[in-house]
Amino acid sequence: MKDADLAIVGAGPAGMAAAAEAASLGLGVTVIDDNARAGGQYFRQPPAGFRHTGAMFLDKDRARGSVLAAALRHPAVAHWQDAVVWDMPEPGVLAVAAGEGSGRVRAKAILVATGAQDRPVPFPGWTLPGVVSAGGLQNLLKGQRVVPGRRAVVVGNGPLLLLIGANLVRAGVEVAAVVEAAPIWNRILPALASLARAPDMLALAIRYRAVLARAGVPVLAGWTVTGAKGDEAVTGCRVAPIDTQGRLDRARERSFDCDLLVAGFGLMPSLELPRLIGAELAYDRRRGGWTVKRDADFQCSVPNVHVAGDGAGIGGAEMALLEGRIAARAVARKLGKQVPADDDLRRAWAKRDAFRRGLEAIYAPPASFLDLMTEDTVVCRCEDVTVGDIAKRRSELAGSVTQVKATTRLSMGRCQGRNCLVTLAAMVAKDTGVDMATIPLPRPRPPLRPIPIGDLAFEDIPPPDIPADPHLPRKQRA
Amino acid sequence: MSAIPRRADIAVIGAGVAGLCTALFLARAGRTVAVLERGEAWGESSGANAGTLSLQVKRNEVLQVSRRAIELWRDFQERDGMEIGFARIGGLRVATSERELVNLRKSQGEQAALGVATEWYDGNRLRDFAPWLGPEVQAATYCDWDSMSVPLTAGHGLVMAVRAAGVTVATGAAVTAIARDGEGFCLQVGSEIVGAAQIVIAAGAWTGDVAQMLGVRLPVAADINMLTISEPAPRLFDRVVTHIGAILSLKQYPNGSVLIGGGWQGTGDLAQGTRRTDYLNLVHNLRVAMQVVPALRHLRMVRSWAGYEGVAADALPLFGALPGVPGAFVNACARGGYHQGPALGEQMAEMILGRKLSLDMRAFDPGRFAA
Amino acid sequence: MSRIDEGLERGTAFAFTLDGQKVEAYPGETIAAALLASGVRALRRTAKRQQPRSLYCGMGICWECLVTVDGAPSQRACMTEAKPGMRVETQKGVGR
């Protein structure tokens, strides 16, 4: 078993910033990340085989990302790449799957910096090839420098859509429309004071809007996708306005031809590890749904476990960087290191927090997107479970979520419910007339991600205790 | 909480396999039955076990019950149309050491004497018969009774069938007190009272708690068995696999997922309702699985979990009249109780109906623990 | 369906195969990136309804872009680096 002062799960903005800060304060740090290169989604680096010859639009944050990633080469930092944290079998211990290097690490403190994923919003045709999540598209652009289409429509909800639209335009893609569910134009004025707290971010947003305007890309605000068309791959999509009561106005439906449909309905925190260890959560739709309750040092309800960045609640990369540093300092302080006062970091954090609130006010989505689904819409991609399959079992079984899962196999596949459980919860909430906040998601079970069984063959552990008569009652480890 | 019936001929406490099967056979005999379940139907051991229906892995004392149960599981699916996922694919029980070889031979002899024949495979015959077994497997017995089922769908199928037979299955209906009422019983369920002429305690690991409500002590331990399921994969092997020495059960479902179990212990505490996987035991469980079927190392595990299994101190079923309480019966805590459930339910119904039992169940009388 | 060449140089192109057909890739590219850049759309068909699927999350969590690589089924095209001579196959259900 390896040892560390601080084990950091995830090498995105929060994780990298925390590692650099902790190492500089004298802590021994282990960073565990499931990617081949540090950066996470935001600072995703192209592969080592690509040689940069000059800055272009996708390189906006590349220099900063490289500096952060370089900090992981500090002698006090062990960077465990292509490594999946799959369990916390006891307090302070993480189980890691990493091929022949698989094993456990014991740390005095743990920082969870697992980032976010796209919120899955099922609509007819959303499983067709050519329908790509916002995060997936960004990764292809930033990390692989590939555009998977010639004519695109960008749909969903949230500030990422303008950025993606602008990036596609600059990558030479014809963007037919950006379709934003929130009526953002009516909401900007009241939020201006908050937005002005982060003038850099505001300037970026204006620039993206200008890129789209110059290219003549319509931005339909208060509209949503209602379906993707195509048999073998996406060939187009339909969009419709949302009225003031949040209802779809299908009479005014329009369609666009496209071979790329980017769907980004906002992000939600990747909460599997906090949920596994029973961290207290709070429901906050604007920050992605379920979020982690934390104290001022970003420690969650489980002692010595801190959660920083989007993995606690959506706040963006700039906030994540600050939270990672603040959390690392708190750990160093607790471990007896000399640590400077955090006032400057906390002031900077407060500005980002105000900006975030402004953005959330502008982009607040409709109550749900459930009206987009039809009988045939797939809810669970892994097991091919449709709205109709769920409805059939729910009527048979008086609506028990557990039994719906058991009999439809919804959430039982490889993605472990990441792309369906929030939809099922929303369906149950709507049918039973209760708030989403009253429907806890089922607790994850190890492994936190599917891992090769063969990875468990390598760690040096004590021999097993095989009972002489396996039929008799057994003893459990305390 | 679902609607609670006011009265039934028989109240069954617990909607796991033992309770539901007991209710099914009683209902088929024309009795009105209410099943009272504190949580969800099929929510504990019955839904959290491996679905292994291996005859040759059972203790000698329960071989007859277990064989009858396989017939009934098959009937449930083929005659009654329940979604059991039942498949009689045959099973191999493997040995990987000299000592295990000796034990396997001995067990084979004992089972043959009890009317359960198995076939011995070793050397090239074994490799031809099961080329997917690892090189450390020295011999195996093949039992053509060994079968498998899918506990998740079986639960749904059985609940639907039991309801169709006229049984009320009330979930979220915890029995908190039981009192005598003349010849019969009153059961407190929340603020409701259920009256029943007879009761059956089929509460699995919680059977001791329920018996205590009637002042009877039954020594019940709760094992915490772990299971792991893999991603769906192309066909790797086609039998139920068990192990005479190390604890293991393996099967590959029609969708391609491999279920790995055997009864390695997780951690937790029944009284506190806690249970989770135990890291070291999980690693050992999967290493044994890889030793027996090496191709498993290329598959990913998707989920592992731990479920309670109530076990009597001597690992035999608690089956029969509750000592000292006329009209009260126990049907619980068989080791491998999921497998045996249909037969235990059938025999329990016969006992309650006052018929002569078709199997000899005397060794399982709960009275053996009466002080 | 194209690569962005502005601001970087890729290494020397190499080939792998998809269902026996040659596909061009550059060092460091993922299988998914090379296939999408070549205009490939569906990467697999689902077991239950035989639906076409392809890259969706692009970060290894949705398991939609599964392909068979050198005989090993269910590898994530978005997380697996393409290598010269690799034999990639689109996958039906769980693969073979």
GROMACS .gro file of N, CA and C in nm, chain A residues 34-35 41 44 46-47 49-59 116-121 126-133 135-136 139-141 144-150 170-171 231-234 259-260 263 378 381-386 389 408 414-415 418-419 449-450, chain C residues 1-12 25-64 66 73-82 91 93-95:
model
  402
   34ASP      N    1  -0.759   0.934  -1.452
   34ASP     CA    2  -0.788   0.825  -1.545
   34ASP      C    3  -0.748   0.858  -1.689
   35ASN      N    4  -0.688   0.973  -1.710
   35ASN     CA    5  -0.642   1.008  -1.844
   35ASN      C    6  -0.493   0.984  -1.859
   41GLN      N    7  -1.091   1.795  -1.843
   41GLN     CA    8  -1.162   1.831  -1.966
   41GLN      C    9  -1.125   1.974  -2.008
   44ARG      N   10  -0.763   2.013  -2.145
   44ARG     CA   11  -0.726   1.891  -2.217
   44ARG      C   12  -0.614   1.922  -2.316
   46PRO      N   13  -0.362   1.817  -2.634
   46PRO     CA   14  -0.348   1.723  -2.746
   46PRO      C   15  -0.242   1.619  -2.711
   47PRO      N   16  -0.243   1.507  -2.781
   47PRO     CA   17  -0.146   1.402  -2.750
   47PRO      C   18  -0.002   1.450  -2.768
   49GLY      N   19   0.225   1.338  -2.938
   49GLY     CA   20   0.273   1.330  -3.076
   49GLY      C   21   0.243   1.453  -3.160
   50PHE      N   22   0.159   1.545  -3.109
   50PHE     CA   23   0.125   1.665  -3.185
   50PHE      C   24   0.224   1.777  -3.149
   51ARG      N   25   0.278   1.847  -3.252
   51ARG     CA   26   0.372   1.955  -3.224
   51ARG      C   27   0.304   2.089  -3.255
   52HIS      N   28   0.304   2.177  -3.154
   52HIS     CA   29   0.237   2.306  -3.172
   52HIS      C   30   0.330   2.401  -3.247
   53THR      N   31   0.275   2.466  -3.349
   53THR     CA   32   0.357   2.556  -3.430
   53THR      C   33   0.314   2.701  -3.413
   54GLY      N   34   0.205   2.727  -3.348
   54GLY     CA   35   0.161   2.866  -3.329
   54GLY      C   36   0.027   2.864  -3.261
   55ALA      N   37  -0.004   2.971  -3.189
   55ALA     CA   38  -0.129   2.974  -3.114
   55ALA      C   39  -0.247   2.994  -3.208
   56MET      N   40  -0.355   2.923  -3.182
   56MET     CA   41  -0.480   2.945  -3.254
   56MET      C   42  -0.593   2.941  -3.152
   57PHE      N   43  -0.718   2.947  -3.201
   57PHE     CA   44  -0.828   2.970  -3.105
   57PHE      C   45  -0.841   2.862  -3.000
   58LEU      N   46  -0.799   2.740  -3.030
   58LEU     CA   47  -0.813   2.634  -2.930
   58LEU      C   48  -0.699   2.637  -2.827
   59ASP      N   49  -0.606   2.728  -2.846
   59ASP     CA   50  -0.489   2.733  -2.757
   59ASP      C   51  -0.503   2.838  -2.648
  116ALA      N   52  -1.698   1.712  -1.380
  116ALA     CA   53  -1.839   1.710  -1.415
  116ALA      C   54  -1.862   1.625  -1.539
  117GLN      N   55  -1.987   1.599  -1.566
  117GLN     CA   56  -2.025   1.535  -1.692
  117GLN      C   57  -2.144   1.611  -1.749
  118ASP      N   58  -2.169   1.592  -1.877
  118ASP     CA   59  -2.287   1.651  -1.938
  118ASP      C   60  -2.413   1.594  -1.876
  119ARG      N   61  -2.510   1.683  -1.853
  119ARG     CA   62  -2.640   1.635  -1.806
  119ARG      C   63  -2.709   1.563  -1.922
  120PRO      N   64  -2.747   1.436  -1.901
  120PRO     CA   65  -2.815   1.365  -2.009
  120PRO      C   66  -2.959   1.413  -2.020
  121VAL      N   67  -2.998   1.456  -2.138
  121VAL     CA   68  -3.137   1.495  -2.163
  121VAL      C   69  -3.186   1.417  -2.285
  126TRP      N   70  -3.165   1.103  -2.986
  126TRP     CA   71  -3.041   1.150  -2.921
  126TRP      C   72  -2.932   1.042  -2.917
  127THR      N   73  -2.966   0.919  -2.952
  127THR     CA   74  -2.863   0.814  -2.953
  127THR      C   75  -2.802   0.796  -3.092
  128LEU      N   76  -2.848   0.872  -3.192
  128LEU     CA   77  -2.796   0.854  -3.328
  128LEU      C   78  -2.649   0.894  -3.336
  129PRO      N   79  -2.572   0.821  -3.417
  129PRO     CA   80  -2.436   0.868  -3.446
  129PRO      C   81  -2.442   1.010  -3.501
  130GLY      N   82  -2.352   1.095  -3.455
  130GLY     CA   83  -2.353   1.234  -3.497
  130GLY      C   84  -2.417   1.326  -3.394
  131VAL      N   85  -2.486   1.268  -3.296
  131VAL     CA   86  -2.533   1.347  -3.182
  131VAL      C   87  -2.427   1.333  -3.073
  132VAL      N   88  -2.359   1.443  -3.044
  132VAL     CA   89  -2.243   1.439  -2.955
  132VAL      C   90  -2.269   1.534  -2.838
  133SER      N   91  -2.228   1.493  -2.719
  133SER     CA   92  -2.245   1.581  -2.604
  133SER      C   93  -2.151   1.701  -2.616
  135GLY      N   94  -1.947   1.825  -2.396
  135GLY     CA   95  -1.814   1.791  -2.347
  135GLY      C   96  -1.738   1.706  -2.446
  136GLY      N   97  -1.808   1.612  -2.508
  136GLY     CA   98  -1.744   1.525  -2.605
  136GLY      C   99  -1.692   1.602  -2.725
  139ASN      N  100  -1.382   1.796  -2.629
  139ASN     CA  101  -1.265   1.708  -2.620
  139ASN      C  102  -1.210   1.674  -2.758
  140LEU      N  103  -1.300   1.650  -2.853
  140LEU     CA  104  -1.253   1.621  -2.989
  140LEU      C  105  -1.180   1.742  -3.046
  141LEU      N  106  -1.237   1.861  -3.022
  141LEU     CA  107  -1.174   1.982  -3.074
  141LEU      C  108  -1.040   2.008  -3.006
  144GLN      N  109  -0.813   1.640  -2.973
  144GLN     CA  110  -0.779   1.564  -3.093
  144GLN      C  111  -0.771   1.651  -3.218
  145ARG      N  112  -0.821   1.774  -3.207
  145ARG     CA  113  -0.822   1.867  -3.320
  145ARG      C  114  -0.895   1.806  -3.440
  146VAL      N  115  -1.011   1.749  -3.409
  146VAL     CA  116  -1.095   1.687  -3.512
  146VAL      C  117  -1.234   1.745  -3.501
  147VAL      N  118  -1.295   1.778  -3.616
  147VAL     CA  119  -1.437   1.815  -3.615
  147VAL      C  120  -1.517   1.703  -3.681
  148PRO      N  121  -1.617   1.651  -3.608
  148PRO     CA  122  -1.688   1.533  -3.657
  148PRO      C  123  -1.809   1.568  -3.744
  149GLY      N  124  -1.805   1.674  -3.822
  149GLY     CA  125  -1.918   1.707  -3.909
  149GLY      C  126  -1.887   1.828  -3.995
  150ARG      N  127  -1.977   1.855  -4.090
  150ARG     CA  128  -1.960   1.971  -4.178
  150ARG      C  129  -2.062   2.079  -4.149
  170ARG      N  130  -1.507   2.880  -3.602
  170ARG     CA  131  -1.364   2.905  -3.625
  170ARG      C  132  -1.293   2.782  -3.678
  171ALA      N  133  -1.352   2.663  -3.654
  171ALA     CA  134  -1.293   2.540  -3.709
  171ALA      C  135  -1.340   2.515  -3.851
  231ASP      N  136  -3.165   0.777  -3.976
  231ASP     CA  137  -3.179   0.635  -3.947
  231ASP      C  138  -3.046   0.577  -3.899
  232GLU      N  139  -2.944   0.591  -3.980
  232GLU     CA  140  -2.813   0.535  -3.945
  232GLU      C  141  -2.724   0.639  -3.878
  233ALA      N  142  -2.754   0.767  -3.902
  233ALA     CA  143  -2.680   0.876  -3.839
  233ALA      C  144  -2.766   1.001  -3.851
  234VAL      N  145  -2.730   1.103  -3.775
  234VAL     CA  146  -2.815   1.222  -3.774
  234VAL      C  147  -2.807   1.294  -3.909
  259ASP      N  148  -2.525   1.732  -4.002
  259ASP     CA  149  -2.466   1.599  -3.981
  259ASP      C  150  -2.395   1.594  -3.847
  260LEU      N  151  -2.408   1.701  -3.770
  260LEU     CA  152  -2.352   1.704  -3.634
  260LEU      C  153  -2.452   1.780  -3.547
  263ALA      N  154  -2.527   1.839  -2.834
  263ALA     CA  155  -2.629   1.854  -2.729
  263ALA      C  156  -2.561   1.880  -2.596
  378VAL      N  157  -3.499   0.641  -2.604
  378VAL     CA  158  -3.413   0.562  -2.516
  378VAL      C  159  -3.376   0.648  -2.395
  381ARG      N  160  -2.904   0.423  -2.225
  381ARG     CA  161  -2.834   0.387  -2.348
  381ARG      C  162  -2.770   0.249  -2.340
  382CYS      N  163  -2.712   0.215  -2.227
  382CYS     CA  164  -2.638   0.089  -2.217
  382CYS      C  165  -2.730  -0.031  -2.239
  383GLU      N  166  -2.848  -0.026  -2.180
  383GLU     CA  167  -2.937  -0.142  -2.185
  383GLU      C  168  -3.053  -0.120  -2.280
  384ASP      N  169  -3.048  -0.011  -2.359
  384ASP     CA  170  -3.153   0.014  -2.458
  384ASP      C  171  -3.293   0.016  -2.395
  385VAL      N  172  -3.310   0.088  -2.286
  385VAL     CA  173  -3.439   0.093  -2.217
  385VAL      C  174  -3.511   0.222  -2.258
  386THR      N  175  -3.634   0.207  -2.308
  386THR     CA  176  -3.707   0.324  -2.357
  386THR      C  177  -3.808   0.373  -2.254
  389ASP      N  178  -4.071   0.114  -2.215
  389ASP     CA  179  -4.032   0.002  -2.128
  389ASP      C  180  -4.052   0.038  -1.981
  408THR      N  181  -3.620  -0.367  -1.577
  408THR     CA  182  -3.588  -0.311  -1.709
  408THR      C  183  -3.438  -0.314  -1.735
  414ARG      N  184  -2.279  -0.052  -1.831
  414ARG     CA  185  -2.142  -0.006  -1.807
  414ARG      C  186  -2.134   0.137  -1.756
  415CYS      N  187  -2.227   0.223  -1.797
  415CYS     CA  188  -2.215   0.364  -1.752
  415CYS      C  189  -2.265   0.379  -1.609
  418ARG      N  190  -2.491   0.672  -1.506
  418ARG     CA  191  -2.452   0.812  -1.522
  418ARG      C  192  -2.538   0.886  -1.624
  419ASN      N  193  -2.591   0.813  -1.723
  419ASN     CA  194  -2.667   0.880  -1.828
  419ASN      C  195  -2.815   0.848  -1.825
  449ARG      N  196  -1.598   0.292  -1.149
  449ARG     CA  197  -1.604   0.280  -1.296
  449ARG      C  198  -1.577   0.134  -1.327
  450PRO      N  199  -1.625   0.085  -1.439
  450PRO     CA  200  -1.588  -0.052  -1.476
  450PRO      C  201  -1.436  -0.065  -1.487
  850MET      N  202  -1.619   1.644  -4.073
  850MET     CA  203  -1.533   1.529  -4.082
  850MET      C  204  -1.395   1.571  -4.128
  851SER      N  205  -1.323   1.639  -4.044
  851SER     CA  206  -1.190   1.678  -4.089
  851SER      C  207  -1.102   1.708  -3.969
  852ARG      N  208  -0.973   1.717  -3.999
  852ARG     CA  209  -0.877   1.753  -3.895
  852ARG      C  210  -0.850   1.902  -3.904
  853ILE      N  211  -0.827   1.963  -3.789
  853ILE     CA  212  -0.790   2.104  -3.786
  853ILE      C  213  -0.637   2.110  -3.791
  854ASP      N  214  -0.584   2.174  -3.894
  854ASP     CA  215  -0.438   2.173  -3.911
  854ASP      C  216  -0.372   2.299  -3.858
  855GLU      N  217  -0.454   2.402  -3.834
  855GLU     CA  218  -0.398   2.530  -3.791
  855GLU      C  219  -0.322   2.515  -3.658
  856GLY      N  220  -0.201   2.564  -3.653
  856GLY     CA  221  -0.130   2.575  -3.525
  856GLY      C  222  -0.062   2.449  -3.478
  857LEU      N  223  -0.065   2.342  -3.557
  857LEU     CA  224   0.009   2.225  -3.511
  857LEU      C  225   0.048   2.135  -3.626
  858GLU      N  226   0.152   2.057  -3.601
  858GLU     CA  227   0.194   1.956  -3.698
  858GLU      C  228   0.174   1.819  -3.635
  859ARG      N  229   0.111   1.732  -3.710
  859ARG     CA  230   0.099   1.594  -3.663
  859ARG      C  231   0.221   1.517  -3.710
  860GLY      N  232   0.245   1.405  -3.652
  860GLY     CA  233   0.358   1.322  -3.695
  860GLY      C  234   0.329   1.257  -3.829
  861THR      N  235   0.393   1.145  -3.854
  861THR     CA  236   0.379   1.077  -3.982
  861THR      C  237   0.254   0.988  -3.980
  874ALA      N  238  -0.439   0.749  -3.972
  874ALA     CA  239  -0.436   0.809  -3.839
  874ALA      C  240  -0.298   0.871  -3.816
  875TYR      N  241  -0.292   0.955  -3.713
  875TYR     CA  242  -0.165   1.020  -3.679
  875TYR      C  243  -0.128   0.981  -3.537
  876PRO      N  244   0.002   0.981  -3.507
  876PRO     CA  245   0.047   0.937  -3.374
  876PRO      C  246  -0.023   1.016  -3.263
  877GLY      N  247  -0.079   0.944  -3.169
  877GLY     CA  248  -0.146   1.008  -3.056
  877GLY      C  249  -0.296   1.018  -3.073
  878GLU      N  250  -0.345   0.999  -3.193
  878GLU     CA  251  -0.490   1.007  -3.213
  878GLU      C  252  -0.561   0.889  -3.151
  879THR      N  253  -0.681   0.915  -3.102
  879THR     CA  254  -0.764   0.804  -3.057
  879THR      C  255  -0.829   0.739  -3.178
  880ILE      N  256  -0.872   0.615  -3.157
  880ILE     CA  257  -0.942   0.545  -3.265
  880ILE      C  258  -1.064   0.625  -3.308
  881ALA      N  259  -1.137   0.679  -3.210
  881ALA     CA  260  -1.259   0.754  -3.243
  881ALA      C  261  -1.226   0.875  -3.328
  882ALA      N  262  -1.123   0.950  -3.291
  882ALA     CA  263  -1.089   1.071  -3.365
  882ALA      C  264  -1.052   1.037  -3.509
  883ALA      N  265  -0.972   0.932  -3.525
  883ALA     CA  266  -0.930   0.895  -3.661
  883ALA      C  267  -1.051   0.851  -3.744
  884LEU      N  268  -1.141   0.774  -3.682
  884LEU     CA  269  -1.258   0.725  -3.756
  884LEU      C  270  -1.352   0.840  -3.791
  885LEU      N  271  -1.378   0.929  -3.695
  885LEU     CA  272  -1.468   1.041  -3.722
  885LEU      C  273  -1.408   1.133  -3.828
  886ALA      N  274  -1.277   1.153  -3.821
  886ALA     CA  275  -1.212   1.239  -3.921
  886ALA      C  276  -1.220   1.177  -4.060
  887SER      N  277  -1.234   1.043  -4.064
  887SER     CA  278  -1.245   0.975  -4.193
  887SER      C  279  -1.390   0.964  -4.240
  888GLY      N  280  -1.482   1.019  -4.164
  888GLY     CA  281  -1.621   1.017  -4.206
  888GLY      C  282  -1.700   0.896  -4.160
  889VAL      N  283  -1.641   0.811  -4.075
  889VAL     CA  284  -1.715   0.696  -4.021
  889VAL      C  285  -1.818   0.747  -3.921
  890ARG      N  286  -1.936   0.689  -3.921
  890ARG     CA  287  -2.040   0.737  -3.830
  890ARG      C  288  -2.071   0.632  -3.723
  891ALA      N  289  -2.149   0.527  -3.755
  891ALA     CA  290  -2.182   0.429  -3.651
  891ALA      C  291  -2.059   0.344  -3.618
  892LEU      N  292  -2.036   0.320  -3.488
  892LEU     CA  293  -1.924   0.235  -3.447
  892LEU      C  294  -1.971   0.098  -3.400
  893ARG      N  295  -2.098   0.090  -3.361
  893ARG     CA  296  -2.147  -0.040  -3.313
  893ARG      C  297  -2.298  -0.043  -3.324
  894ARG      N  298  -2.354  -0.162  -3.300
  894ARG     CA  299  -2.499  -0.178  -3.290
  894ARG      C  300  -2.532  -0.239  -3.155
  895THR      N  301  -2.642  -0.192  -3.096
  895THR     CA  302  -2.677  -0.240  -2.963
  895THR      C  303  -2.731  -0.382  -2.971
  896ALA      N  304  -2.720  -0.454  -2.857
  896ALA     CA  305  -2.759  -0.594  -2.852
  896ALA      C  306  -2.910  -0.610  -2.863
  897LYS      N  307  -2.985  -0.522  -2.797
  897LYS     CA  308  -3.129  -0.546  -2.783
  897LYS      C  309  -3.206  -0.499  -2.906
  898ARG      N  310  -3.179  -0.375  -2.950
  898ARG     CA  311  -3.258  -0.321  -3.061
  898ARG      C  312  -3.176  -0.297  -3.188
  899GLN      N  313  -3.051  -0.342  -3.187
  899GLN     CA  314  -2.962  -0.328  -3.305
  899GLN      C  315  -2.954  -0.184  -3.354
  900GLN      N  316  -2.954  -0.089  -3.259
  900GLN     CA  317  -2.945   0.051  -3.298
  900GLN      C  318  -2.801   0.092  -3.323
  901PRO      N  319  -2.779   0.180  -3.421
  901PRO     CA  320  -2.642   0.230  -3.441
  901PRO      C  321  -2.604   0.329  -3.331
  902ARG      N  322  -2.481   0.322  -3.286
  902ARG     CA  323  -2.432   0.414  -3.184
  902ARG      C  324  -2.291   0.459  -3.221
  903SER      N  325  -2.251   0.571  -3.163
  903SER     CA  326  -2.117   0.622  -3.190
  903SER      C  327  -2.070   0.704  -3.070
  904LEU      N  328  -1.965   0.781  -3.090
  904LEU     CA  329  -1.912   0.861  -2.979
  904LEU      C  330  -2.019   0.957  -2.926
  905TYR      N  331  -2.035   0.962  -2.795
  905TYR     CA  332  -2.130   1.055  -2.735
  905TYR      C  333  -2.063   1.143  -2.629
  906CYS      N  334  -2.007   1.082  -2.524
  906CYS     CA  335  -1.952   1.166  -2.416
  906CYS      C  336  -1.808   1.208  -2.445
  907GLY      N  337  -1.737   1.128  -2.520
  907GLY     CA  338  -1.600   1.163  -2.557
  907GLY      C  339  -1.502   1.163  -2.442
  908MET      N  340  -1.541   1.113  -2.325
  908MET     CA  341  -1.447   1.113  -2.213
  908MET      C  342  -1.450   0.984  -2.134
  909GLY      N  343  -1.499   0.879  -2.196
  909GLY     CA  344  -1.482   0.747  -2.135
  909GLY      C  345  -1.587   0.704  -2.037
  910ILE      N  346  -1.695   0.782  -2.020
  910ILE     CA  347  -1.793   0.741  -1.918
  910ILE      C  348  -1.922   0.683  -1.974
  911CYS      N  349  -1.949   0.702  -2.105
  911CYS     CA  350  -2.080   0.655  -2.154
  911CYS      C  351  -2.073   0.519  -2.221
  912TRP      N  352  -1.957   0.475  -2.262
  912TRP     CA  353  -1.937   0.341  -2.320
  912TRP      C  354  -2.021   0.320  -2.445
  913GLU      N  355  -2.045   0.426  -2.519
  913GLU     CA  356  -2.124   0.416  -2.641
  913GLU      C  357  -2.037   0.385  -2.763
  915LEU      N  358  -1.805   0.172  -2.830
  915LEU     CA  359  -1.732   0.047  -2.818
  915LEU      C  360  -1.702  -0.016  -2.954
  922PRO      N  361  -1.311  -0.744  -2.760
  922PRO     CA  362  -1.435  -0.668  -2.777
  922PRO      C  363  -1.449  -0.555  -2.675
  923SER      N  364  -1.537  -0.461  -2.707
  923SER     CA  365  -1.582  -0.357  -2.613
  923SER      C  366  -1.470  -0.267  -2.563
  924GLN      N  367  -1.388  -0.219  -2.654
  924GLN     CA  368  -1.288  -0.119  -2.617
  924GLN      C  369  -1.343   0.019  -2.654
  925ARG      N  370  -1.317   0.118  -2.569
  925ARG     CA  371  -1.370   0.252  -2.594
  925ARG      C  372  -1.285   0.322  -2.701
  926ALA      N  373  -1.347   0.351  -2.814
  926ALA     CA  374  -1.273   0.416  -2.924
  926ALA      C  375  -1.225   0.555  -2.881
  927CYS      N  376  -1.297   0.619  -2.788
  927CYS     CA  377  -1.259   0.756  -2.750
  927CYS      C  378  -1.141   0.758  -2.654
  928MET      N  379  -1.107   0.643  -2.595
  928MET     CA  380  -1.000   0.639  -2.496
  928MET      C  381  -0.881   0.557  -2.543
  929THR      N  382  -0.893   0.492  -2.657
  929THR     CA  383  -0.789   0.400  -2.702
  929THR      C  384  -0.710   0.463  -2.817
  930GLU      N  385  -0.579   0.469  -2.800
  930GLU     CA  386  -0.496   0.529  -2.902
  930GLU      C  387  -0.485   0.435  -3.023
  931ALA      N  388  -0.497   0.493  -3.142
  931ALA     CA  389  -0.479   0.414  -3.263
  931ALA      C  390  -0.332   0.381  -3.280
  940GLN      N  391  -1.886  -0.329  -3.392
  940GLN     CA  392  -1.928  -0.438  -3.304
  940GLN      C  393  -2.079  -0.452  -3.303
  942GLY      N  394  -2.372  -0.595  -3.076
  942GLY     CA  395  -2.399  -0.644  -2.941
  942GLY      C  396  -2.271  -0.652  -2.861
  943VAL      N  397  -2.246  -0.769  -2.799
  943VAL     CA  398  -2.130  -0.783  -2.712
  943VAL      C  399  -2.003  -0.815  -2.790
  944GLY      N  400  -2.015  -0.833  -2.921
  944GLY     CA  401  -1.898  -0.870  -3.000
  944GLY      C  402  -1.885  -1.022  -3.007
   0.00000   0.00000   0.00000
